[in-house]
Coordinates of C-alpha atoms in Angstrom, one line a residue:
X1 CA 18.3 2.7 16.1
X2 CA 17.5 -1.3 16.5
X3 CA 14.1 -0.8 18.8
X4 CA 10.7 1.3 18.6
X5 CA 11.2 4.7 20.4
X6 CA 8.7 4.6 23.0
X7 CA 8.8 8.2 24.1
X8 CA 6.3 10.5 22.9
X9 CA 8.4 13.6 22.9
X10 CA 11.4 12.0 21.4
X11 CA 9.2 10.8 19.4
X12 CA 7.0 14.3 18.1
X13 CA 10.1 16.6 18.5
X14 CA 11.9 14.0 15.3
X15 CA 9.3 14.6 13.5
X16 CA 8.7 17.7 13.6
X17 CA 12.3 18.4 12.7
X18 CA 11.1 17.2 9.4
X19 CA 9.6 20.8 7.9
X20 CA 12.1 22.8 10.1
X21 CA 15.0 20.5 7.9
X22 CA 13.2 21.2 4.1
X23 CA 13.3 25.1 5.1
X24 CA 17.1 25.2 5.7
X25 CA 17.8 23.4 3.3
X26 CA 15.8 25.6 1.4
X27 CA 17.0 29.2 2.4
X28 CA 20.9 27.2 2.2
X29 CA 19.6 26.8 -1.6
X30 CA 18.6 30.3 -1.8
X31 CA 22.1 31.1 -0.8
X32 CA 24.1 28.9 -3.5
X33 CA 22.0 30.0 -6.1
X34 CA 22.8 33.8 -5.5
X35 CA 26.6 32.1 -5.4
X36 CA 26.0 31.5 -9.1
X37 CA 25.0 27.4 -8.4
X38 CA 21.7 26.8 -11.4
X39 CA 18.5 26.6 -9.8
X40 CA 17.8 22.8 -10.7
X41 CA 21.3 21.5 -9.2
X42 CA 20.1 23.3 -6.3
X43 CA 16.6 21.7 -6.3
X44 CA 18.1 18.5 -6.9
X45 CA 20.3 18.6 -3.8
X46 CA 17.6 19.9 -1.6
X47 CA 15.3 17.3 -2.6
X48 CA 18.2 14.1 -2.2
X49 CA 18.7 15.9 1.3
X50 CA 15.1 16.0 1.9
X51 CA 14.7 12.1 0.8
X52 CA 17.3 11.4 3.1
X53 CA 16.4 12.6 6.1
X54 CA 12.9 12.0 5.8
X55 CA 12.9 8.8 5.0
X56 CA 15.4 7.8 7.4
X57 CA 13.0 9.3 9.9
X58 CA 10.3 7.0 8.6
X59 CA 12.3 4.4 8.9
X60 CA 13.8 3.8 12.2
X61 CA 10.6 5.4 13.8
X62 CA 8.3 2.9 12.6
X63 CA 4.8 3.1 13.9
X64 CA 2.9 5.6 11.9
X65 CA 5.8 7.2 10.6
X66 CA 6.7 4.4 8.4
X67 CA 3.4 3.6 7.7
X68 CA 3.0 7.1 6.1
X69 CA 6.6 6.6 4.5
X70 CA 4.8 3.3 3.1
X71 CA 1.7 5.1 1.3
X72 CA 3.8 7.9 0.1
X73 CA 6.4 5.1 -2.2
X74 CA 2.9 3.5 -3.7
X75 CA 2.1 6.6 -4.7
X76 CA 5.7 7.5 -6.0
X77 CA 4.7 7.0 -9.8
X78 CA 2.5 10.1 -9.4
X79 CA 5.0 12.9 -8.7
X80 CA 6.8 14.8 -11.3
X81 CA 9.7 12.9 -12.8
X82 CA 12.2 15.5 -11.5
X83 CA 10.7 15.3 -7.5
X84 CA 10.4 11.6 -8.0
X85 CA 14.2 10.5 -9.0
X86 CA 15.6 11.8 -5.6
X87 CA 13.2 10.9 -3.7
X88 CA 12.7 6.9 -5.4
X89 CA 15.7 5.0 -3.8
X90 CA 14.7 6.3 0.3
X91 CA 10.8 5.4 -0.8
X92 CA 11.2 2.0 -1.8
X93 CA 13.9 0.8 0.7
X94 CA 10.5 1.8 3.1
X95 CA 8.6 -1.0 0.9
X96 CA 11.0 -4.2 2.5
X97 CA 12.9 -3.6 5.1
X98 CA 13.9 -1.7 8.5
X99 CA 15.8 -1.7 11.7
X100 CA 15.1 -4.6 13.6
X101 CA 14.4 -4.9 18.0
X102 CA 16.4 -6.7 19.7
X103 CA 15.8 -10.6 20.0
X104 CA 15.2 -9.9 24.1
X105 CA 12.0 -8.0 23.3
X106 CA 11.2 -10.6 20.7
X107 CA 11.0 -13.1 23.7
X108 CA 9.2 -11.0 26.2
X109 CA 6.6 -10.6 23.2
X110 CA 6.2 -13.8 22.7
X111 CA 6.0 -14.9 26.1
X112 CA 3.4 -12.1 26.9
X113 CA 1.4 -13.1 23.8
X114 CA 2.0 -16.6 23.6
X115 CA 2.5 -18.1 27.0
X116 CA 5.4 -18.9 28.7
X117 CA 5.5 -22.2 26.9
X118 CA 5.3 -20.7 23.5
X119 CA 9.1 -22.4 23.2
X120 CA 7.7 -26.0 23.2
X121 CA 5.5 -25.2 20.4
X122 CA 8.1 -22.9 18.5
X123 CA 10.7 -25.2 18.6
X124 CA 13.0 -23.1 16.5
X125 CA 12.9 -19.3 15.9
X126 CA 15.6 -17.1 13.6
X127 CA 17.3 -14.9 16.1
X128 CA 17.5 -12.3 13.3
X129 CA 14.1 -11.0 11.6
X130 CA 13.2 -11.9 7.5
X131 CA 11.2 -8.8 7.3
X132 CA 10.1 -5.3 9.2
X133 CA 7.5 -3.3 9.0
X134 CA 5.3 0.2 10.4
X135 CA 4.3 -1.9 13.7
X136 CA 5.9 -5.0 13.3
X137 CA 8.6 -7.2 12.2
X138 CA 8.4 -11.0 11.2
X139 CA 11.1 -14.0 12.0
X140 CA 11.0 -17.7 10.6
X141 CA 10.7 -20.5 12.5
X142 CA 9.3 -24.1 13.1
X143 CA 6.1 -24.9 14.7
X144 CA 4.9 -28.7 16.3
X145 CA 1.4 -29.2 16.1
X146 CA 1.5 -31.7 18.9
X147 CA 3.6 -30.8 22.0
X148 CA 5.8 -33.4 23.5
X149 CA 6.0 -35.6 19.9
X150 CA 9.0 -36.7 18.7
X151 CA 11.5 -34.3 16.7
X152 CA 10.1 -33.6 13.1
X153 CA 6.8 -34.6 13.9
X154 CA 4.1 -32.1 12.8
X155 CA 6.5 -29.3 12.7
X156 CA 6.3 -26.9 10.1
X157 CA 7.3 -23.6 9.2
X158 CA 6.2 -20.6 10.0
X159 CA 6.6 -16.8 10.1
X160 CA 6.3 -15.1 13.5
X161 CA 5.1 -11.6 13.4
X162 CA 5.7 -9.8 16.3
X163 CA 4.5 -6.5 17.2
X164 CA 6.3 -3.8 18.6
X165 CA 6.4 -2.8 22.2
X166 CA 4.3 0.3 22.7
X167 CA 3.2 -0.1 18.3
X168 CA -0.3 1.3 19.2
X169 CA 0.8 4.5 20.9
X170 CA 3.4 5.0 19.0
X171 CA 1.7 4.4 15.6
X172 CA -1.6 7.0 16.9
X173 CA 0.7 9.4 18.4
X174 CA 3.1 9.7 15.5
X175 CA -0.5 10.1 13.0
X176 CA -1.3 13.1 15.2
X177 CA 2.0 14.7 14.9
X178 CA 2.2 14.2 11.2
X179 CA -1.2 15.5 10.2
X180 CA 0.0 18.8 12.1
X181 CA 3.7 19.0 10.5
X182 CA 2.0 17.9 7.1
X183 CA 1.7 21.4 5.7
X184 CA 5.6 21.7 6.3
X185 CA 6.2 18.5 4.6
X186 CA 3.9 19.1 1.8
X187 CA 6.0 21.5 -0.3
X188 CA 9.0 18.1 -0.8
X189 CA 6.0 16.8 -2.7
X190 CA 4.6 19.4 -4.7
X191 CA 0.9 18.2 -6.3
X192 CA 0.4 15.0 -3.7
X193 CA -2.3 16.4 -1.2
X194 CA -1.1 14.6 2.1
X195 CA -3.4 15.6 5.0
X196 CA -6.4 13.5 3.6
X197 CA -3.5 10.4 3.5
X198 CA -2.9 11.2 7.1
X199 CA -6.6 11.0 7.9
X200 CA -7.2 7.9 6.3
X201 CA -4.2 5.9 7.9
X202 CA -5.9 7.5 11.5
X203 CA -9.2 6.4 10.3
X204 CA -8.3 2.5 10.6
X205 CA -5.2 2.4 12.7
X206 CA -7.0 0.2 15.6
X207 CA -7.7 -2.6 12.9
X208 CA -4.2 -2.9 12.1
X209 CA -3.2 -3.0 15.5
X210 CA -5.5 -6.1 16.0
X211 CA -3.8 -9.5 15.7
X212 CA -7.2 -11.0 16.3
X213 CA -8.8 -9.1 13.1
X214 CA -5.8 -9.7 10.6
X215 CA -5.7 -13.6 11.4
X216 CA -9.8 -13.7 10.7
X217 CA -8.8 -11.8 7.5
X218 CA -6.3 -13.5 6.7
X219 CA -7.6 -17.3 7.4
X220 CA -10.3 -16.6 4.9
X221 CA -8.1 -15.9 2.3
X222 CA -6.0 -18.7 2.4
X223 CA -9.6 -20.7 2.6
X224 CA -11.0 -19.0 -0.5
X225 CA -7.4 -18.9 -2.4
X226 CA -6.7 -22.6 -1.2
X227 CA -7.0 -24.4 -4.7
X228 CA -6.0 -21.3 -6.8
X229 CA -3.3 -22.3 -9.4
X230 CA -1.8 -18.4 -9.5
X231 CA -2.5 -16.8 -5.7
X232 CA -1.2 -18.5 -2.4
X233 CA -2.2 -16.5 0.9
X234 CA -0.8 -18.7 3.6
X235 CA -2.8 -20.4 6.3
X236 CA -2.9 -18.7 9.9
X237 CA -1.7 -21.4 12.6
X238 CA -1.8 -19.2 15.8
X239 CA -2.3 -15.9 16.8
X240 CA -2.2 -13.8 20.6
X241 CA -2.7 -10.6 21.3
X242 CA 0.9 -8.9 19.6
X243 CA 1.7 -11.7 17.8
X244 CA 0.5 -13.9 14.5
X245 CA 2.3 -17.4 13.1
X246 CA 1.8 -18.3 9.8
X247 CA 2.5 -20.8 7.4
X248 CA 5.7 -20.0 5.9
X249 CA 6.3 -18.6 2.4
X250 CA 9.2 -19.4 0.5
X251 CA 10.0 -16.6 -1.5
X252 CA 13.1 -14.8 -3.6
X253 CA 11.8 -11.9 -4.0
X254 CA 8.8 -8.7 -3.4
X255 CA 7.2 -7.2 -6.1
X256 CA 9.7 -4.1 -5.1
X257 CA 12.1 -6.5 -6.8
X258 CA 10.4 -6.9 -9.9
X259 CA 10.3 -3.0 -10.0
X260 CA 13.7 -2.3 -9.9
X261 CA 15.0 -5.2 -11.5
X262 CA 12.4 -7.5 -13.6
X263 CA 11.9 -8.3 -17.0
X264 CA 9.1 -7.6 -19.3
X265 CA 7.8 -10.7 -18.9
X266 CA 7.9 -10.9 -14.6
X267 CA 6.6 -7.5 -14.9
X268 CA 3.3 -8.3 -17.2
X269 CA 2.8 -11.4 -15.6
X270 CA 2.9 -10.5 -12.0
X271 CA 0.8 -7.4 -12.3
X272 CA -1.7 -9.2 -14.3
X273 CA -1.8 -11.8 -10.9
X274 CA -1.8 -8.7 -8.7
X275 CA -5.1 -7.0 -10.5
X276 CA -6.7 -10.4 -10.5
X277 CA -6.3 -11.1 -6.7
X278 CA -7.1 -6.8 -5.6
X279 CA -10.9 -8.1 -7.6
X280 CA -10.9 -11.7 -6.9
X281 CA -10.2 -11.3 -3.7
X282 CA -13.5 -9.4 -2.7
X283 CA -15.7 -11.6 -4.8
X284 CA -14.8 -14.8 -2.6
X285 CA -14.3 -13.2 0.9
X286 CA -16.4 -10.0 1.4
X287 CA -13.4 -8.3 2.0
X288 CA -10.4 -6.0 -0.4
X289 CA -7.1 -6.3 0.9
X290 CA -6.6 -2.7 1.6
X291 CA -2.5 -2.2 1.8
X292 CA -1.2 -2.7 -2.0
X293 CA 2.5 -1.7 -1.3
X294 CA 5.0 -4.1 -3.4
X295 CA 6.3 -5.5 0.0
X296 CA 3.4 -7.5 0.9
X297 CA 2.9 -9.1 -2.7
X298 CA 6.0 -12.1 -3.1
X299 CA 6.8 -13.6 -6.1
X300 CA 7.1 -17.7 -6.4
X301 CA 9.0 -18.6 -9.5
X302 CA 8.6 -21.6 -11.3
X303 CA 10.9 -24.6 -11.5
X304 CA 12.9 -23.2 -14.1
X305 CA 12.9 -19.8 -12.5
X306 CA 9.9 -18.9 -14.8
X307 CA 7.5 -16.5 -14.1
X308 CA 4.5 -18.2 -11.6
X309 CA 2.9 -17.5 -8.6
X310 CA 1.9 -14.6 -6.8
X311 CA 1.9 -14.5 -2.9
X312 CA 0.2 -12.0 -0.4
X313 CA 0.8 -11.4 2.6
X314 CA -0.2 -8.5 5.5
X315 CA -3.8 -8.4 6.3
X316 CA -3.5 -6.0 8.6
X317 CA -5.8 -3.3 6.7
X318 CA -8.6 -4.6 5.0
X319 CA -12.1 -3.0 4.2
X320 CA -15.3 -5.5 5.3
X321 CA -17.3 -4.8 2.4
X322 CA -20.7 -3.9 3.3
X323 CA -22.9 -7.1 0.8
X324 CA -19.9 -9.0 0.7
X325 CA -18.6 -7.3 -2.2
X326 CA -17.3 -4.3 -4.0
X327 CA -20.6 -2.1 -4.3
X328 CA -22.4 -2.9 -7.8
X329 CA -23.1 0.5 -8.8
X330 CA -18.4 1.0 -8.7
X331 CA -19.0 -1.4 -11.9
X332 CA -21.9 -0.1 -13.5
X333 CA -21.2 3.6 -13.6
X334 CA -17.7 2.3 -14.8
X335 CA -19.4 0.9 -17.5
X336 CA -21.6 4.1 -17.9
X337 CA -18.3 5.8 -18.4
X338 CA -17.0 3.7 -20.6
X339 CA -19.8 4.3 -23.0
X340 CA -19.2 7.9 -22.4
X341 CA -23.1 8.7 -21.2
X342 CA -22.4 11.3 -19.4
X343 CA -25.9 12.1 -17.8
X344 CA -26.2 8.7 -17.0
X345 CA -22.8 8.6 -15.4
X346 CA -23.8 12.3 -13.7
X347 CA -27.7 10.7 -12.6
X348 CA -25.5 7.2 -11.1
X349 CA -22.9 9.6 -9.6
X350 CA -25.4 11.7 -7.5
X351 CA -27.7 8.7 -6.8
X352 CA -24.4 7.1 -4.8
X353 CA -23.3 10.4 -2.9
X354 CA -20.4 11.6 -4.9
X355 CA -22.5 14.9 -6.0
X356 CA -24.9 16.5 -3.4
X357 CA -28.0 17.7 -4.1
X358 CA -27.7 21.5 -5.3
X359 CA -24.2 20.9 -6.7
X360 CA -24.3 21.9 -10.6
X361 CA -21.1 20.0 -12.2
X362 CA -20.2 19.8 -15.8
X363 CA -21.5 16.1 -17.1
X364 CA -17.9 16.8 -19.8
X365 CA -15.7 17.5 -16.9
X366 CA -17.1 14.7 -15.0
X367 CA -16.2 11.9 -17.4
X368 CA -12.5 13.3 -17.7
X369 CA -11.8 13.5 -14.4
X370 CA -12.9 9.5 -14.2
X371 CA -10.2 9.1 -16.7
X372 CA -7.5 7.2 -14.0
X373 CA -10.3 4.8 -13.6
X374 CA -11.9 4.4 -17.0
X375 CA -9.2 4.4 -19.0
X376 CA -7.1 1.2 -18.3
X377 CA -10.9 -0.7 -19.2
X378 CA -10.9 0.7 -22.6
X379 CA -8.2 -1.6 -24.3
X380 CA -8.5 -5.3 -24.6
X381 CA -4.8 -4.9 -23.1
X382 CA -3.7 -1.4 -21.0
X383 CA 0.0 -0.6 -20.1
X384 CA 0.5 1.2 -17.0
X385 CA 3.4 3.4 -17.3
X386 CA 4.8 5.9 -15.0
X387 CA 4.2 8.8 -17.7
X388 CA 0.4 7.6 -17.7
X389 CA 0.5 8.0 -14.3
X390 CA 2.0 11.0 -14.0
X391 CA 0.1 12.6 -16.8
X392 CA -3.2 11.8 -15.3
X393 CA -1.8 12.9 -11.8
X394 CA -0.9 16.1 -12.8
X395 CA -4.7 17.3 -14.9
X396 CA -5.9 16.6 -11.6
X397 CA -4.1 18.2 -9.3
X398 CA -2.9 21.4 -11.8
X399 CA -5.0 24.5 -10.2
X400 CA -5.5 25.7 -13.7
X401 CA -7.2 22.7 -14.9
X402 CA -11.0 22.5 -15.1
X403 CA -11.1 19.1 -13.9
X404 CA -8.9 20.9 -10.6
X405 CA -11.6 23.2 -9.8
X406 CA -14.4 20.2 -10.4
X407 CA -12.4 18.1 -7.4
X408 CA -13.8 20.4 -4.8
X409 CA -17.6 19.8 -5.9
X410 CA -17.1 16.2 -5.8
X411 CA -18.0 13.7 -2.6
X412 CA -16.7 11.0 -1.8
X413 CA -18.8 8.7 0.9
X414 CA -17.6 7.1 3.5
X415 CA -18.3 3.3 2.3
X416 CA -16.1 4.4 -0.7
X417 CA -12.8 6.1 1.2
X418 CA -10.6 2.8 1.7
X419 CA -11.8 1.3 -2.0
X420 CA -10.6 4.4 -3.9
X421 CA -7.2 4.6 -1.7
X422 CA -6.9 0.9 -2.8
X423 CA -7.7 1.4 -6.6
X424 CA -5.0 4.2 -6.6
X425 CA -2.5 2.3 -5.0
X426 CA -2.9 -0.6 -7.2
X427 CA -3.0 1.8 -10.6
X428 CA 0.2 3.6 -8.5
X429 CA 1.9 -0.2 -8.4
X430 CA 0.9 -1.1 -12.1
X431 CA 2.5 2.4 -13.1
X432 CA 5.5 1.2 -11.0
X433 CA 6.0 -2.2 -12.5
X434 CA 5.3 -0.6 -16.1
X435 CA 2.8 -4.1 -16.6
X436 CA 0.5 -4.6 -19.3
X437 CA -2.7 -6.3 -17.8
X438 CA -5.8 -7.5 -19.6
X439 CA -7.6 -5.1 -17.3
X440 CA -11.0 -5.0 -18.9
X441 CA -11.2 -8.7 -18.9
X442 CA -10.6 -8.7 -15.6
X443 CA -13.6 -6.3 -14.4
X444 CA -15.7 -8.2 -16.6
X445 CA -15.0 -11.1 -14.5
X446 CA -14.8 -10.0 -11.1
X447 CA -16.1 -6.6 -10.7
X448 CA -20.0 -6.3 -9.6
X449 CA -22.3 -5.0 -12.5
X450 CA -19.3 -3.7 -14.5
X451 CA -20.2 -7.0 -17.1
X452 CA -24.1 -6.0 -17.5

């Protein structure tokens, strides 16, 4: 499939093929297993099955669909080894890469968003795209500054993001069908609660649809980051209504890369630049680059192909930060945490909205349950692992765990939804890369009232 599916019933019947497909395959298990097959061969194959076709759903979908696929491969290092291993190849194929549209719609897009003269200004443009993603896919090409100068004068290059035809209906439409179909899907990832995922990706689909809003994002960045020896974020140089040109970024590799394939090294040094940036960033914009999937973070090695900068791209979902920063009281009760006072930590908690008045909780049960958070600031130097991840991910979310039953008395407000999806993602990432980060260093320096 090489173009967004724009019909909404082609569209809604695909996916919800996807829960009617894990129960065949189930009750085909069922079958081999009274043929004598073991019962974990037989999970094994209906999970690799699963992967397959639900990631290659995802996939050539786009729109919301991938977008889900997207948030489910940060989140990978979470599940139980044995759901995991299947399921890891068809999650992070979803972090780089996708079918492409045709280079015809790439024109009409253009056109429509860029005026019919958009070709005197993009004097040349890769027929075949560099990257894809949920509602978009980007191409390289060179931009002149001045129209009607001579050859090589002002030009530069750039990266063209286009936005698929009919994105915004297709990315709201495919969120609606999901969060119905997500109780069939839910059982492929046993422990990973996947409505409230739904909801939040529904809860700020318009801003990501907005050209207008990522370039304002995105432009402050690359002013704030402009000087910064270890973080590029390029500079915006047009944008229409579907479509953004950027500077161009010369990259090898995603962090996806570095994942599968990096050293030691690349991996401690590159998620030590990633945790820097996800605080940094807020502390000199106002705003948290809100999408921390390995595809939007590019590596720049250094002359001798040593480890060096980190680049970010995609500023498609980011949180404005009510004050211009992460709230003060995130860093303080951190800090109450880390000094294990829990009635002071219990007092902060309910003072910001996470406990309601008339809610008893267990001050004990309270500070373990903050563990995810509190522990990676304990150490002069944490390593995220996947075990660490999965360890933590599992006292949670076991029903027989007191810190299980202790979730449902918890709130969390509304000003804090897209900053704790973040902070997961980015401890989901570390526990990918397997990094060691001076991570309490880094609060010290850039987190609001977590120093004091």
């Amino acid at each position: 499939m090489t173009e967004l599916p724009r019909k909404a019933a082609a569209r809604t019947a695909r996916l919800a093929a996807l829960p009617l497909g894990y129960a065949g395959r189930q009750a085909m298990g069922l079958g081999k297993r009274l043929g004598g097959k073991s019962a974990d061969a037989v999970l094994t194959e209906v999970q690799q099955r699963t992967a397959e076709q639900l990631f290659r759903t995802l996939g050539e979908l786009k729109g919301g669909a991938m977008k889900f696929g997207q948030v489910l491969s940060v989140l990978e290092s979470a599940l139980p080894e044995e759901v995991a291993a299947p399921y890891r190849e068809h999650l992070t194929a979803l972090q780089d890469s996708a079918p492409p549209m045709p280079t015809a719609t790439v024109r009409e897009q253009l056109t429509a968003h860029l005026g019919a003269d958009w070709a005197e200004r993009l004097v040349w443009l890769d027929g075949a795209p560099t990257a894809a993603a949920s509602i978009g896919q980007v191409h390289r090409g060179r931009w002149r500054d001045h129209v009607g100068g001579p050859a090589g004068d002002g030009e530069r290059d750039v990266a063209v993001k286009v936005q698929y035809p009919g994105a915004g209906d297709a990315l709201l439409g495919d969120l609606r069908q999901l969060s119905r179909v997500a109780r069939g899907v839910a059982p492929a990832f046993p422990g990973l609660d996947i409505k409230p995922l739904i909801t939040e990706l529904q809860a700020r689909a318009a801003d990501e649809l907005d050209y207008h809003l990522e370039a304002e994002a995105q432009a402050a960045y690359a002013e704030a980051f402009a000087d910064d020896p270890h973080i590029v974020v390029p500079p915006v140089v047009a944008v229409g209504g579907e479509v953004l040109v950027t500077e161009w970024l010369e990259s090898p590799h995603s962090l996806a890369h570095v994942i599968r394939e990096g050293t030691q090294e690349e991996r401690d040094h590159y998620g030590e630049l990633f945790v820097r940036f996800l605080f940094e960033g807020p502390r000199r914009t106002g705003m948290l680059h809100a999408d921390p999937h390995p595809g939007n973070f590019r590596i720049l090695p250094g002359p001798h192909g040593e480890p060096g900068r980190l680049g970010v791209l995609d500023f498609g979902a980011v949180a404005r930060l009510p004050g211009g920063s992460l709230p003060e009281a995130m860093g303080r009760l951190m800090r109450i945490a880390l000094d294990s006072d829990e009635e002071s930590l219990v007092a902060g908690l309910r003072e910001e909205g996470f406990i309601k008045e008339r809610i008893t909780v267990e001050p004990a049960l309270v500070l373990a349950y903050l563990a995810p958070f509190v522990e990676p600031a304990a150490e002069e130097r944490f390593t995220f692992t996947r075990d660490w991840m999965r360890e933590q991910f599992e006292r949670i979310n076991d029903p027989r765990s007191e810190t299980f039953t202790l979730a449902t008395r918890l709130n969390l407000p509304t000003s804090y939804l897209l900053i704790h999806r973040t902070w997961l993602g980015g401890i989901g990432l570390l526990s990918q890369l397997g990094a060691t980060a001076p991570f309490r260093e880094i609060l010290e320096e850039s987190l609001p009232g977590f120093a004091s």
